[in-house]
């Protein structure tokens, strides 16, 4: 990447405010496509879809909020074949089906707005899609369809009325390409070029500045092979020659002049142009594998290493000659070289995708932990297992340490004298443990989280119910859950439906969640709960993002995705789980600062790094996990949460202690 770097968006550490030379996006070498939008970027790798940059309006397809500074996978599908990025919405193709997400204020998604990809209709013959400012167009079996904003006739249906679902443009069945600009659209038919929509800057190329609500032919040439539409200008290829027209304030058309150009003007004399992409006020093209750009350069979007505020004719962006794809966005540019992705220009929302904020992001391993066999942290107290005994320390205002008092303890105190405890779980102000198949709880009980049928706090362990057979216990917020012979039971606070019984009424005794008998794990927080069944992940509650792409939550369990290899789950402000040794997280970061640094929120699971040796994970406003015996943590560290000796910082990537 290259360009503006005042917020370290190029990922090269504490560098100058901008650089005009390309910086590589990660190290992957299998990128096959890239699309640059208003302030976000998307690309394809081996059939998987990845997006990064601005995400306040859900345009990345991974939930809403903040921005992402490194590529994030959109869902788990591996059959994406095309992607297009508009101003604040995105669309892509999968096995002939069309999916869109992001802003939908003008119906540009063609379907109901969602924070993750949502299918447009049921058609399975889409072959191309292009996104403009607030309208979208696509091809189906040679027919052309458009939808969204239509104030200037950019949908080509002869009206100025917006459409929330696709409408066909005329009756022609020989369209081969389409390109959506800011408020105009162009397409190819049997080598002829047609444009429609706004024309105040001559971007339709018909020699006038009058808007057109239906396609008008650009000249009479029949050898057009490609077309691209920018904010107010258009470019196309004819037999290896490059032609541009429209807005020309800083010579986006590249003909060496300034001022609007209402008809196609040839860009130089070269006959080896192979690709072209028009951005907001600049244009880039490929010639014999080399990238050349022209037009606005205020943010380094031309990539020419300091060529001034603008260029009126094409200038080379570096010396490389193995470029295969080029995409110009709003004041930034991205391209592909031998399967590697590179970006340059403006990066105020992370659209360059480098991902590294500063040198502290590199994991540095320090000493490992103590010999505890299990630890569980509540809001202000901690409990752990050591040789079958439970020890607790910290806040004891409601008896959550279980020592029979309400006095705080700065060092561990044993809970009773038993040495047969097998598990311990600390909630907000209560604690539960498992021994000989029985669950015992103590501490705060205002919501019935101790499960003894009362709402009276207890300073020593109190048995939950009369039976045994419990195999697991989980506590979070003022909620407790347990497993018994594959059945799942929860009790306590239910104000956000976290008990999974379809109500929001608190329960003071265990209540079975559904009728399933194959639950293997459960984790709960103050706002939602998740559990595992035969490797499948289920979540419920109405506070936070559950991982299903929705934002409103559910009062009963809903399956998250289709994966059947989940082995571990941890629920906090952030939710994380392990699949096949890989770590996935979603939800909220717990701090606006973490979200600012490109972490969360996410509406669907996102893989953390590439490691496949994660064995355990726990999550709150920060997350920690185990890999090959080493402890790794990331997220909020404003109060020294991560234990590395520092505070007042955020770690967007795992750091080993």
Coordinates of C-alpha atoms in Angstrom, one line a residue, residues 21-638:
X21 CA 5.0 3.6 -3.2
X22 CA 3.1 0.4 -3.1
X23 CA 2.9 -1.6 0.2
X24 CA 1.8 -5.2 0.1
X25 CA -1.4 -6.3 1.7
X26 CA -0.4 -9.3 3.8
X27 CA 1.6 -12.1 2.4
X28 CA -1.0 -14.2 0.6
X29 CA -0.2 -15.2 -3.0
X30 CA -3.5 -16.5 -4.1
X31 CA -5.6 -13.3 -4.7
X32 CA -7.6 -13.5 -7.9
X33 CA -9.7 -10.3 -7.8
X34 CA -9.9 -7.0 -6.0
X35 CA -12.6 -4.3 -5.8
X36 CA -12.1 -0.8 -4.5
X37 CA -15.2 1.1 -3.1
X38 CA -15.8 4.4 -1.4
X39 CA -13.6 3.6 1.6
X40 CA -13.5 -0.2 1.7
X41 CA -11.9 -2.9 -0.4
X42 CA -12.8 -6.6 -1.1
X43 CA -10.9 -9.4 -2.8
X44 CA -11.2 -13.0 -3.7
X45 CA -8.8 -15.8 -2.6
X46 CA -9.4 -19.4 -3.7
X47 CA -13.2 -18.8 -3.8
X48 CA -13.3 -17.2 -0.4
X49 CA -14.2 -13.5 0.0
X50 CA -12.3 -11.0 2.1
X51 CA -13.1 -7.3 2.9
X52 CA -11.5 -4.5 4.8
X53 CA -11.7 -0.8 5.5
X54 CA -14.7 1.4 6.5
X55 CA -17.5 -0.6 8.1
X56 CA -19.7 1.9 9.9
X57 CA -22.5 1.0 7.4
X58 CA -22.0 -2.8 7.4
X59 CA -20.3 -2.7 3.9
X60 CA -17.8 -5.4 4.8
X61 CA -20.4 -8.1 5.3
X62 CA -19.1 -9.1 8.8
X63 CA -21.3 -7.0 11.0
X64 CA -21.3 -3.3 11.6
X65 CA -19.2 -0.7 13.2
X66 CA -15.7 0.9 13.0
X67 CA -13.3 -0.3 10.3
X68 CA -11.1 -3.3 9.7
X69 CA -7.5 -2.7 9.0
X70 CA -6.7 -6.1 7.6
X71 CA -8.6 -8.5 5.3
X72 CA -11.5 -10.3 7.1
X73 CA -13.2 -13.3 5.6
X74 CA -16.9 -12.8 4.7
X75 CA -18.7 -15.9 6.0
X76 CA -17.3 -19.4 5.2
X77 CA -18.4 -19.9 1.6
X78 CA -15.7 -21.0 -0.8
X79 CA -17.5 -20.5 -4.1
X80 CA -17.4 -16.7 -4.6
X81 CA -16.6 -15.9 -8.2
X82 CA -17.0 -12.1 -8.4
X83 CA -17.2 -9.1 -6.1
X84 CA -17.9 -5.4 -6.5
X85 CA -17.7 -2.5 -4.0
X86 CA -19.9 0.6 -4.2
X87 CA -19.7 3.7 -2.1
X88 CA -21.1 2.0 1.0
X89 CA -22.4 -1.3 -0.2
X90 CA -21.0 -4.5 -1.7
X91 CA -22.3 -7.3 -3.9
X92 CA -20.8 -10.6 -5.0
X93 CA -21.6 -13.8 -7.0
X94 CA -21.7 -17.4 -5.8
X95 CA -22.5 -20.2 -8.2
X96 CA -24.7 -17.9 -10.3
X97 CA -26.5 -16.4 -7.3
X98 CA -26.3 -12.7 -6.3
X99 CA -25.7 -11.5 -2.8
X100 CA -25.5 -7.9 -1.5
X101 CA -25.0 -6.1 1.9
X102 CA -24.3 -2.7 3.4
X103 CA -26.2 0.5 3.0
X104 CA -29.7 0.2 1.4
X105 CA -31.1 3.7 1.7
X106 CA -32.0 3.7 -2.0
X107 CA -32.8 0.0 -2.4
X108 CA -29.3 -0.6 -3.9
X109 CA -29.1 -4.0 -2.3
X110 CA -32.1 -5.3 -4.2
X111 CA -33.1 -7.2 -1.1
X112 CA -33.7 -6.7 2.6
X113 CA -30.7 -5.0 4.3
X114 CA -28.5 -7.1 6.4
X115 CA -25.0 -6.8 8.0
X116 CA -23.9 -10.0 6.2
X117 CA -24.5 -11.2 2.6
X118 CA -28.2 -11.6 1.7
X119 CA -29.3 -13.2 -1.5
X120 CA -31.0 -11.1 -4.2
X121 CA -34.0 -13.0 -5.4
X122 CA -33.7 -16.6 -6.4
X123 CA -32.1 -16.4 -9.9
X124 CA -29.1 -18.6 -10.4
X125 CA -27.9 -17.3 -13.8
X126 CA -26.1 -14.0 -12.7
X127 CA -22.8 -13.7 -14.6
X128 CA -21.6 -10.1 -13.6
X129 CA -22.4 -7.4 -11.1
X130 CA -21.3 -3.8 -10.6
X131 CA -22.0 -1.4 -7.8
X132 CA -22.1 2.4 -8.2
X133 CA -22.7 5.1 -5.5
X134 CA -26.2 4.0 -4.6
X135 CA -27.3 1.8 -7.5
X136 CA -26.3 -1.7 -8.7
X137 CA -26.5 -3.5 -12.0
X138 CA -25.9 -7.1 -13.1
X139 CA -26.0 -9.4 -16.1
X140 CA -28.2 -12.5 -16.5
X141 CA -28.0 -14.6 -19.6
X142 CA -27.2 -11.6 -21.7
X143 CA -29.9 -9.4 -20.2
X144 CA -29.1 -6.3 -18.1
X145 CA -30.8 -5.5 -14.8
X146 CA -30.4 -2.4 -12.5
X147 CA -31.8 -1.3 -9.2
X148 CA -31.4 1.4 -6.5
X149 CA -31.2 5.2 -6.8
X150 CA -32.5 6.5 -10.1
X151 CA -32.7 10.3 -9.8
X152 CA -30.6 10.8 -13.0
X153 CA -31.9 7.8 -14.9
X154 CA -28.9 5.7 -14.0
X155 CA -31.1 2.5 -13.9
X156 CA -31.8 2.9 -17.6
X157 CA -35.5 1.9 -17.4
X158 CA -36.7 5.2 -18.9
X159 CA -37.8 6.7 -15.5
X160 CA -36.3 8.6 -12.6
X161 CA -38.0 6.5 -10.0
X162 CA -35.8 4.3 -7.8
X163 CA -36.2 0.5 -7.6
X164 CA -35.7 -1.7 -4.6
X165 CA -35.5 -4.9 -6.7
X166 CA -33.8 -5.6 -10.1
X167 CA -35.6 -4.2 -13.2
X168 CA -34.6 -5.1 -16.8
X169 CA -32.9 -2.5 -18.9
X170 CA -34.6 -2.7 -22.3
X171 CA -35.1 -6.1 -24.0
X172 CA -31.6 -6.7 -25.5
X173 CA -30.1 -10.1 -24.7
X174 CA -26.5 -9.5 -25.9
X175 CA -25.1 -7.4 -23.1
X176 CA -21.5 -8.6 -22.2
X177 CA -20.3 -6.1 -19.6
X178 CA -21.6 -3.4 -17.4
X179 CA -20.0 -0.7 -15.2
X180 CA -21.8 1.5 -12.7
X181 CA -20.3 4.9 -11.9
X182 CA -21.4 7.5 -9.3
X183 CA -24.7 8.4 -11.0
X184 CA -24.3 6.9 -14.5
X185 CA -23.9 3.5 -16.0
X186 CA -22.4 2.0 -19.1
X187 CA -22.4 -1.4 -20.8
X188 CA -21.2 -3.3 -23.8
X189 CA -23.3 -5.0 -26.5
X190 CA -21.6 -6.9 -29.4
X191 CA -18.6 -4.5 -29.3
X192 CA -20.8 -1.4 -29.1
X193 CA -20.7 0.9 -26.0
X194 CA -23.8 2.4 -24.4
X195 CA -24.2 4.8 -21.5
X196 CA -27.1 6.4 -19.5
X197 CA -27.8 8.4 -16.4
X198 CA -26.2 11.7 -15.2
X199 CA -24.4 13.6 -17.9
X200 CA -23.6 17.0 -16.5
X201 CA -19.9 16.4 -17.1
X202 CA -20.2 14.7 -20.4
X203 CA -19.7 11.3 -18.8
X204 CA -22.1 9.6 -21.2
X205 CA -19.8 10.4 -24.1
X206 CA -22.6 11.3 -26.5
X207 CA -21.3 14.9 -27.1
X208 CA -24.0 16.5 -24.8
X209 CA -24.4 17.3 -21.1
X210 CA -28.0 16.1 -21.0
X211 CA -29.0 13.2 -18.7
X212 CA -30.4 10.1 -20.4
X213 CA -32.9 7.7 -18.8
X214 CA -32.3 4.9 -21.4
X215 CA -29.0 3.7 -23.0
X216 CA -27.5 5.9 -25.7
X217 CA -24.7 4.6 -28.0
X218 CA -21.3 6.2 -27.6
X219 CA -20.2 6.8 -31.1
X220 CA -20.4 4.1 -33.8
X221 CA -17.3 2.0 -33.0
X222 CA -17.9 -1.7 -32.7
X223 CA -14.6 -2.8 -31.2
X224 CA -15.1 -1.8 -27.6
X225 CA -13.8 -4.6 -25.2
X226 CA -14.0 -3.0 -21.8
X227 CA -15.6 -0.1 -20.0
X228 CA -15.2 1.5 -16.5
X229 CA -17.2 4.2 -14.9
X230 CA -15.9 6.6 -12.2
X231 CA -17.5 9.4 -10.2
X232 CA -17.9 11.7 -13.2
X233 CA -15.9 10.2 -16.0
X234 CA -15.8 7.0 -18.1
X235 CA -13.0 5.1 -19.9
X236 CA -13.0 2.2 -22.3
X237 CA -10.7 0.0 -24.4
X238 CA -10.8 -0.4 -28.2
X239 CA -8.3 -2.8 -29.9
X240 CA -5.6 -2.1 -27.2
X241 CA -6.2 1.7 -27.3
X242 CA -7.5 3.6 -24.3
X243 CA -10.3 6.3 -24.5
X244 CA -11.7 8.5 -21.7
X245 CA -14.4 11.2 -21.4
X246 CA -16.3 13.2 -18.8
X247 CA -15.0 15.1 -15.8
X248 CA -11.5 16.5 -16.3
X249 CA -10.8 18.9 -13.5
X250 CA -7.4 17.2 -12.8
X251 CA -7.4 15.3 -16.0
X252 CA -8.9 12.1 -14.9
X253 CA -9.4 11.2 -18.6
X254 CA -5.7 11.6 -19.2
X255 CA -5.7 13.4 -22.5
X256 CA -3.4 16.1 -21.2
X257 CA -6.0 18.8 -20.9
X258 CA -8.3 20.2 -18.3
X259 CA -12.1 20.8 -18.6
X260 CA -15.0 18.5 -19.3
X261 CA -14.6 16.1 -22.3
X262 CA -18.1 15.1 -23.6
X263 CA -16.9 12.6 -26.2
X264 CA -14.2 9.9 -26.1
X265 CA -10.6 11.2 -26.2
X266 CA -7.7 8.9 -26.9
X267 CA -5.2 8.6 -24.1
X268 CA -1.8 8.7 -25.8
X269 CA -0.8 6.6 -28.7
X270 CA -0.2 3.2 -27.0
X271 CA -2.0 0.2 -28.4
X272 CA -1.2 -2.3 -25.6
X273 CA -3.6 -1.3 -22.9
X274 CA -5.2 -4.4 -21.3
X275 CA -7.2 -3.1 -18.4
X276 CA -8.5 0.2 -17.0
X277 CA -10.3 1.3 -13.8
X278 CA -11.8 4.7 -13.0
X279 CA -11.9 6.1 -9.5
X280 CA -13.3 9.3 -8.0
X281 CA -10.9 11.7 -9.6
X282 CA -8.2 9.4 -11.0
X283 CA -7.7 6.6 -13.4
X284 CA -5.3 3.7 -13.6
X285 CA -4.6 1.2 -16.4
X286 CA -2.4 -1.7 -17.3
X287 CA 0.1 -1.8 -20.3
X288 CA 2.3 -4.9 -20.7
X289 CA 1.9 -5.7 -17.0
X290 CA 2.9 -2.2 -15.9
X291 CA 0.5 0.1 -14.0
X292 CA 0.1 3.7 -15.1
X293 CA -2.2 6.3 -13.3
X294 CA -3.3 9.9 -13.9
X295 CA -5.6 12.5 -12.4
X296 CA -5.9 13.5 -8.7
X297 CA -2.9 12.6 -6.6
X298 CA -3.6 14.4 -3.3
X299 CA -3.4 11.2 -1.3
X300 CA -0.8 9.4 -3.3
X301 CA -3.4 7.4 -5.2
X302 CA -1.4 7.5 -8.4
X303 CA 1.4 5.5 -6.8
X304 CA 4.1 7.4 -8.6
X305 CA 6.4 8.2 -5.7
X306 CA 5.9 11.9 -5.4
X307 CA 4.6 13.0 -8.7
X308 CA 2.8 16.1 -7.5
X309 CA -0.9 16.9 -6.7
X310 CA -2.1 15.6 -10.0
X311 CA -1.0 14.3 -13.4
X312 CA -2.5 15.1 -16.8
X313 CA -1.1 12.1 -18.6
X314 CA -0.4 8.5 -17.5
X315 CA 2.6 8.0 -15.2
X316 CA 4.1 4.7 -14.2
X317 CA 3.4 3.4 -10.6
X318 CA 6.7 1.7 -9.9
X319 CA 8.8 -0.5 -12.1
X320 CA 6.9 -3.8 -11.7
X321 CA 5.7 -5.4 -14.9
X322 CA 3.7 -8.3 -13.5
X323 CA 0.4 -6.5 -12.6
X324 CA -2.7 -8.5 -13.6
X325 CA -5.5 -6.5 -12.1
X326 CA -6.1 -2.9 -11.2
X327 CA -8.9 -1.2 -9.2
X328 CA -9.3 2.5 -8.5
X329 CA -11.5 3.7 -5.6
X330 CA -12.1 7.0 -3.8
X331 CA -8.6 8.4 -3.5
X332 CA -6.9 5.0 -3.3
X333 CA -5.9 2.2 -5.6
X334 CA -5.4 -1.6 -5.3
X335 CA -4.0 -4.1 -7.7
X336 CA -2.8 -7.7 -8.0
X337 CA 0.7 -9.0 -8.8
X338 CA 1.4 -12.7 -9.2
X339 CA -1.4 -13.4 -6.8
X340 CA -0.3 -10.8 -4.2
X341 CA -2.5 -7.8 -3.3
X342 CA -1.2 -4.3 -3.1
X343 CA -2.9 -1.0 -2.3
X344 CA -2.0 2.7 -2.1
X345 CA -3.6 6.1 -1.4
X346 CA -6.0 7.3 1.2
X347 CA -6.4 5.0 4.1
X348 CA -8.4 6.8 6.8
X349 CA -10.7 3.8 7.2
X350 CA -8.2 1.0 6.8
X351 CA -9.1 0.5 3.1
X352 CA -5.5 -0.4 2.2
X353 CA -5.7 -3.5 4.4
X354 CA -2.2 -3.8 5.7
X355 CA -3.4 -4.6 9.2
X356 CA -0.3 -3.7 11.3
X357 CA -0.7 -0.7 13.6
X358 CA 2.6 -0.5 15.3
X359 CA 5.6 -2.6 16.3
X360 CA 3.8 -3.8 19.5
X361 CA 1.5 -6.0 17.4
X362 CA 4.2 -8.6 16.9
X363 CA 3.7 -11.5 19.4
X364 CA 6.5 -11.8 22.0
X365 CA 6.5 -14.9 24.2
X366 CA 7.3 -14.5 27.9
X367 CA 6.9 -16.7 30.9
X368 CA 4.0 -19.2 31.2
X369 CA 1.5 -19.4 34.1
X370 CA 1.4 -21.1 37.5
X371 CA 0.4 -24.7 38.2
X372 CA -3.3 -24.1 38.6
X373 CA -5.4 -26.7 36.7
X374 CA -8.3 -24.2 36.1
X375 CA -9.0 -20.6 36.7
X376 CA -12.3 -18.6 36.3
X377 CA -12.6 -14.8 36.7
X378 CA -15.7 -12.9 37.7
X379 CA -16.2 -9.2 37.7
X380 CA -13.9 -8.5 40.7
X381 CA -13.0 -11.9 42.0
X382 CA -11.1 -15.0 40.8
X383 CA -11.4 -18.7 41.7
X384 CA -9.2 -21.6 40.7
X385 CA -8.6 -25.3 41.1
X386 CA -5.5 -26.8 42.6
X387 CA -5.3 -30.5 43.5
X388 CA -9.0 -30.8 43.8
X389 CA -9.4 -27.8 46.0
X390 CA -11.1 -24.5 45.1
X391 CA -9.4 -21.3 46.1
X392 CA -10.8 -17.8 45.6
X393 CA -9.7 -14.2 46.1
X394 CA -10.7 -10.6 45.6
X395 CA -14.0 -8.9 46.1
X396 CA -16.2 -10.8 48.7
X397 CA -19.0 -8.2 49.3
X398 CA -21.8 -10.7 48.7
X399 CA -19.9 -13.9 49.7
X400 CA -18.7 -14.8 46.3
X401 CA -15.4 -16.2 47.7
X402 CA -17.3 -18.9 49.6
X403 CA -15.4 -18.7 52.8
X404 CA -18.4 -17.9 55.0
X405 CA -17.5 -14.2 55.3
X406 CA -18.1 -11.0 53.3
X407 CA -14.6 -9.7 53.8
X408 CA -12.4 -9.1 50.7
X409 CA -9.3 -11.3 50.4
X410 CA -6.2 -10.1 48.7
X411 CA -4.7 -13.7 48.6
X412 CA -6.4 -17.0 47.8
X413 CA -8.6 -18.6 50.5
X414 CA -9.9 -22.2 50.2
X415 CA -13.6 -22.8 49.8
X416 CA -14.4 -25.4 52.5
X417 CA -12.1 -28.4 52.9
X418 CA -13.2 -30.6 50.0
X419 CA -10.6 -32.0 47.7
X420 CA -12.9 -33.5 45.1
X421 CA -13.9 -30.4 43.1
X422 CA -13.5 -30.9 39.4
X423 CA -14.6 -27.6 37.9
X424 CA -15.2 -24.0 39.0
X425 CA -17.1 -21.1 37.3
X426 CA -17.2 -17.5 38.4
X427 CA -20.0 -15.1 37.4
X428 CA -20.4 -11.4 38.0
X429 CA -20.8 -11.8 41.8
X430 CA -21.4 -15.5 42.3
X431 CA -19.4 -18.7 41.9
X432 CA -20.3 -22.3 41.2
X433 CA -18.4 -25.5 41.4
X434 CA -18.8 -29.2 40.4
X435 CA -18.0 -32.1 42.7
X436 CA -19.1 -35.8 42.5
X437 CA -21.7 -34.9 39.9
X438 CA -23.3 -32.1 42.0
X439 CA -23.3 -28.4 41.4
X440 CA -22.8 -26.1 44.3
X441 CA -23.1 -22.2 44.2
X442 CA -22.4 -19.3 46.5
X443 CA -22.4 -15.5 46.4
X444 CA -24.9 -13.0 45.0
X445 CA -28.3 -14.4 44.3
X446 CA -30.6 -11.4 43.5
X447 CA -31.6 -13.0 40.2
X448 CA -31.8 -16.6 41.4
X449 CA -28.4 -17.5 39.9
X450 CA -27.5 -19.8 42.8
X451 CA -30.3 -22.1 41.7
X452 CA -31.6 -22.9 45.2
X453 CA -35.1 -21.6 44.6
X454 CA -34.4 -18.3 46.5
X455 CA -33.0 -14.9 45.8
X456 CA -31.0 -14.8 49.1
X457 CA -27.2 -14.5 48.8
X458 CA -25.0 -17.3 50.3
X459 CA -21.5 -17.0 51.8
X460 CA -20.8 -20.8 51.6
X461 CA -21.5 -23.4 48.9
X462 CA -25.2 -24.3 48.5
X463 CA -26.3 -27.4 46.5
X464 CA -28.3 -26.8 43.3
X465 CA -31.3 -29.1 43.5
X466 CA -31.4 -32.6 45.1
X467 CA -29.9 -34.7 42.3
X468 CA -26.5 -35.5 40.9
X469 CA -25.4 -36.4 37.4
X470 CA -24.2 -32.9 36.5
X471 CA -21.1 -33.0 34.1
X472 CA -20.4 -29.3 33.6
X473 CA -21.2 -25.9 35.0
X474 CA -20.9 -22.4 33.5
X475 CA -21.4 -19.0 35.1
X476 CA -21.6 -15.5 33.6
X477 CA -23.2 -12.2 34.6
X478 CA -26.0 -13.4 36.9
X479 CA -26.7 -16.6 35.0
X480 CA -25.6 -20.2 35.6
X481 CA -26.0 -23.2 33.3
X482 CA -25.1 -26.8 33.6
X483 CA -25.1 -30.1 31.6
X484 CA -26.7 -33.3 32.8
X485 CA -26.7 -36.5 30.6
X486 CA -26.5 -34.3 27.4
X487 CA -29.4 -32.0 28.5
X488 CA -28.8 -28.3 29.1
X489 CA -30.3 -26.4 32.0
X490 CA -30.0 -22.7 32.9
X491 CA -31.2 -20.4 35.7
X492 CA -30.9 -16.9 37.1
X493 CA -31.1 -13.6 35.2
X494 CA -33.3 -13.7 32.0
X495 CA -33.8 -10.1 31.2
X496 CA -32.1 -10.5 27.8
X497 CA -33.5 -14.0 27.2
X498 CA -30.1 -15.6 28.0
X499 CA -31.8 -18.7 29.6
X500 CA -33.1 -19.8 26.2
X501 CA -36.7 -20.6 27.3
X502 CA -38.4 -18.1 25.0
X503 CA -39.2 -15.7 27.9
X504 CA -37.5 -12.9 29.8
X505 CA -38.6 -14.1 33.3
X506 CA -35.8 -14.8 35.8
X507 CA -35.6 -18.4 37.1
X508 CA -34.5 -19.4 40.6
X509 CA -34.1 -23.1 39.9
X510 CA -32.7 -25.0 36.9
X511 CA -34.9 -24.9 33.7
X512 CA -34.2 -27.2 30.8
X513 CA -33.3 -25.5 27.5
X514 CA -35.3 -27.3 24.8
X515 CA -35.4 -31.0 24.6
X516 CA -32.1 -31.9 22.9
X517 CA -30.0 -34.6 24.6
X518 CA -26.6 -34.0 22.8
X519 CA -25.3 -30.9 24.5
X520 CA -21.5 -31.2 25.1
X521 CA -20.5 -27.7 26.3
X522 CA -22.0 -24.4 27.4
X523 CA -20.8 -20.8 28.1
X524 CA -22.7 -17.8 29.2
X525 CA -22.2 -14.1 29.9
X526 CA -24.4 -11.3 31.2
X527 CA -26.2 -11.0 27.9
X528 CA -26.2 -14.2 25.9
X529 CA -25.4 -17.9 26.1
X530 CA -23.9 -20.4 23.6
X531 CA -23.6 -24.2 23.6
X532 CA -22.3 -27.1 21.5
X533 CA -24.2 -30.0 20.2
X534 CA -22.5 -32.7 18.1
X535 CA -19.9 -30.1 17.0
X536 CA -22.6 -27.6 16.0
X537 CA -22.7 -24.2 17.7
X538 CA -25.9 -22.7 19.0
X539 CA -26.4 -19.2 20.7
X540 CA -29.3 -17.2 22.2
X541 CA -30.1 -14.0 24.0
X542 CA -31.0 -10.5 22.9
X543 CA -27.9 -8.6 24.0
X544 CA -24.9 -8.5 21.7
X545 CA -24.2 -10.2 18.4
X546 CA -24.8 -13.9 18.5
X547 CA -22.8 -14.8 15.3
X548 CA -25.8 -15.5 13.0
X549 CA -25.4 -12.2 11.2
X550 CA -28.5 -10.6 12.8
X551 CA -28.4 -7.8 15.4
X552 CA -31.7 -8.4 17.3
X553 CA -30.9 -11.7 19.0
X554 CA -33.2 -14.6 19.8
X555 CA -34.9 -15.9 22.9
X556 CA -34.3 -19.6 22.0
X557 CA -31.2 -21.3 20.6
X558 CA -30.3 -20.6 16.9
X559 CA -27.6 -22.5 15.1
X560 CA -24.6 -20.4 14.1
X561 CA -23.5 -21.3 10.6
X562 CA -23.3 -24.9 9.4
X563 CA -19.9 -26.1 10.8
X564 CA -19.9 -29.3 12.7
X565 CA -16.4 -29.2 14.1
X566 CA -16.7 -26.7 17.0
X567 CA -14.8 -28.0 20.1
X568 CA -14.8 -25.1 22.5
X569 CA -16.8 -21.9 23.2
X570 CA -16.2 -18.9 25.4
X571 CA -18.7 -16.1 25.9
X572 CA -18.0 -12.5 27.0
X573 CA -18.4 -9.1 25.3
X574 CA -16.6 -11.0 22.6
X575 CA -17.6 -14.6 21.8
X576 CA -14.9 -17.0 20.7
X577 CA -14.7 -20.6 19.8
X578 CA -12.3 -23.2 18.5
X579 CA -12.8 -25.3 15.3
X580 CA -10.2 -27.8 14.2
X581 CA -7.6 -26.0 16.3
X582 CA -8.4 -22.6 14.7
X583 CA -9.7 -19.7 16.8
X584 CA -12.8 -17.7 15.7
X585 CA -14.3 -14.7 17.4
X586 CA -17.3 -12.4 16.9
X587 CA -19.5 -9.9 18.7
X588 CA -18.3 -6.7 20.6
X589 CA -14.9 -5.8 21.7
X590 CA -16.0 -4.3 25.0
X591 CA -14.2 -1.1 24.3
X592 CA -14.6 1.5 21.5
X593 CA -10.8 1.6 21.4
X594 CA -10.5 -2.0 20.3
X595 CA -13.1 -1.5 17.7
X596 CA -11.2 1.6 16.5
X597 CA -8.1 -0.6 16.0
X598 CA -10.0 -2.8 13.5
X599 CA -11.1 -5.7 15.7
X600 CA -14.8 -5.8 16.3
X601 CA -17.9 -5.8 16.3
X602 CA -18.6 -8.7 14.0
X603 CA -22.0 -10.3 13.3
X604 CA -20.5 -13.6 12.2
X605 CA -17.4 -15.7 13.2
X606 CA -14.0 -14.4 12.0
X607 CA -10.9 -16.5 12.1
X608 CA -8.1 -15.1 14.3
X609 CA -4.8 -15.6 12.4
X610 CA -3.8 -18.9 10.8
X611 CA -2.7 -21.0 13.8
X612 CA -4.4 -24.4 14.1
X613 CA -3.1 -25.4 17.5
X614 CA -5.5 -23.5 19.8
X615 CA -6.6 -25.8 22.7
X616 CA -8.6 -23.5 25.0
X617 CA -10.1 -20.0 25.0
X618 CA -11.7 -17.6 27.5
X619 CA -13.3 -14.2 26.7
X620 CA -14.5 -11.0 28.4
X621 CA -13.7 -7.5 27.1
X622 CA -10.4 -9.2 26.2
X623 CA -9.6 -12.7 25.0
X624 CA -7.0 -15.2 26.0
X625 CA -6.3 -18.7 24.7
X626 CA -3.7 -21.5 24.8
X627 CA -1.5 -22.7 22.0
X628 CA 1.1 -25.4 22.6
X629 CA 1.2 -24.6 26.3
X630 CA 1.7 -20.9 25.7
X631 CA -0.8 -18.3 26.8
X632 CA -1.9 -15.7 24.2
X633 CA -4.1 -12.6 24.8
X634 CA -5.5 -9.8 22.8
X635 CA -8.0 -6.9 23.1
X636 CA -8.6 -4.4 25.9
X637 CA -5.6 -3.7 28.1
X638 CA -6.6 -0.3 29.6

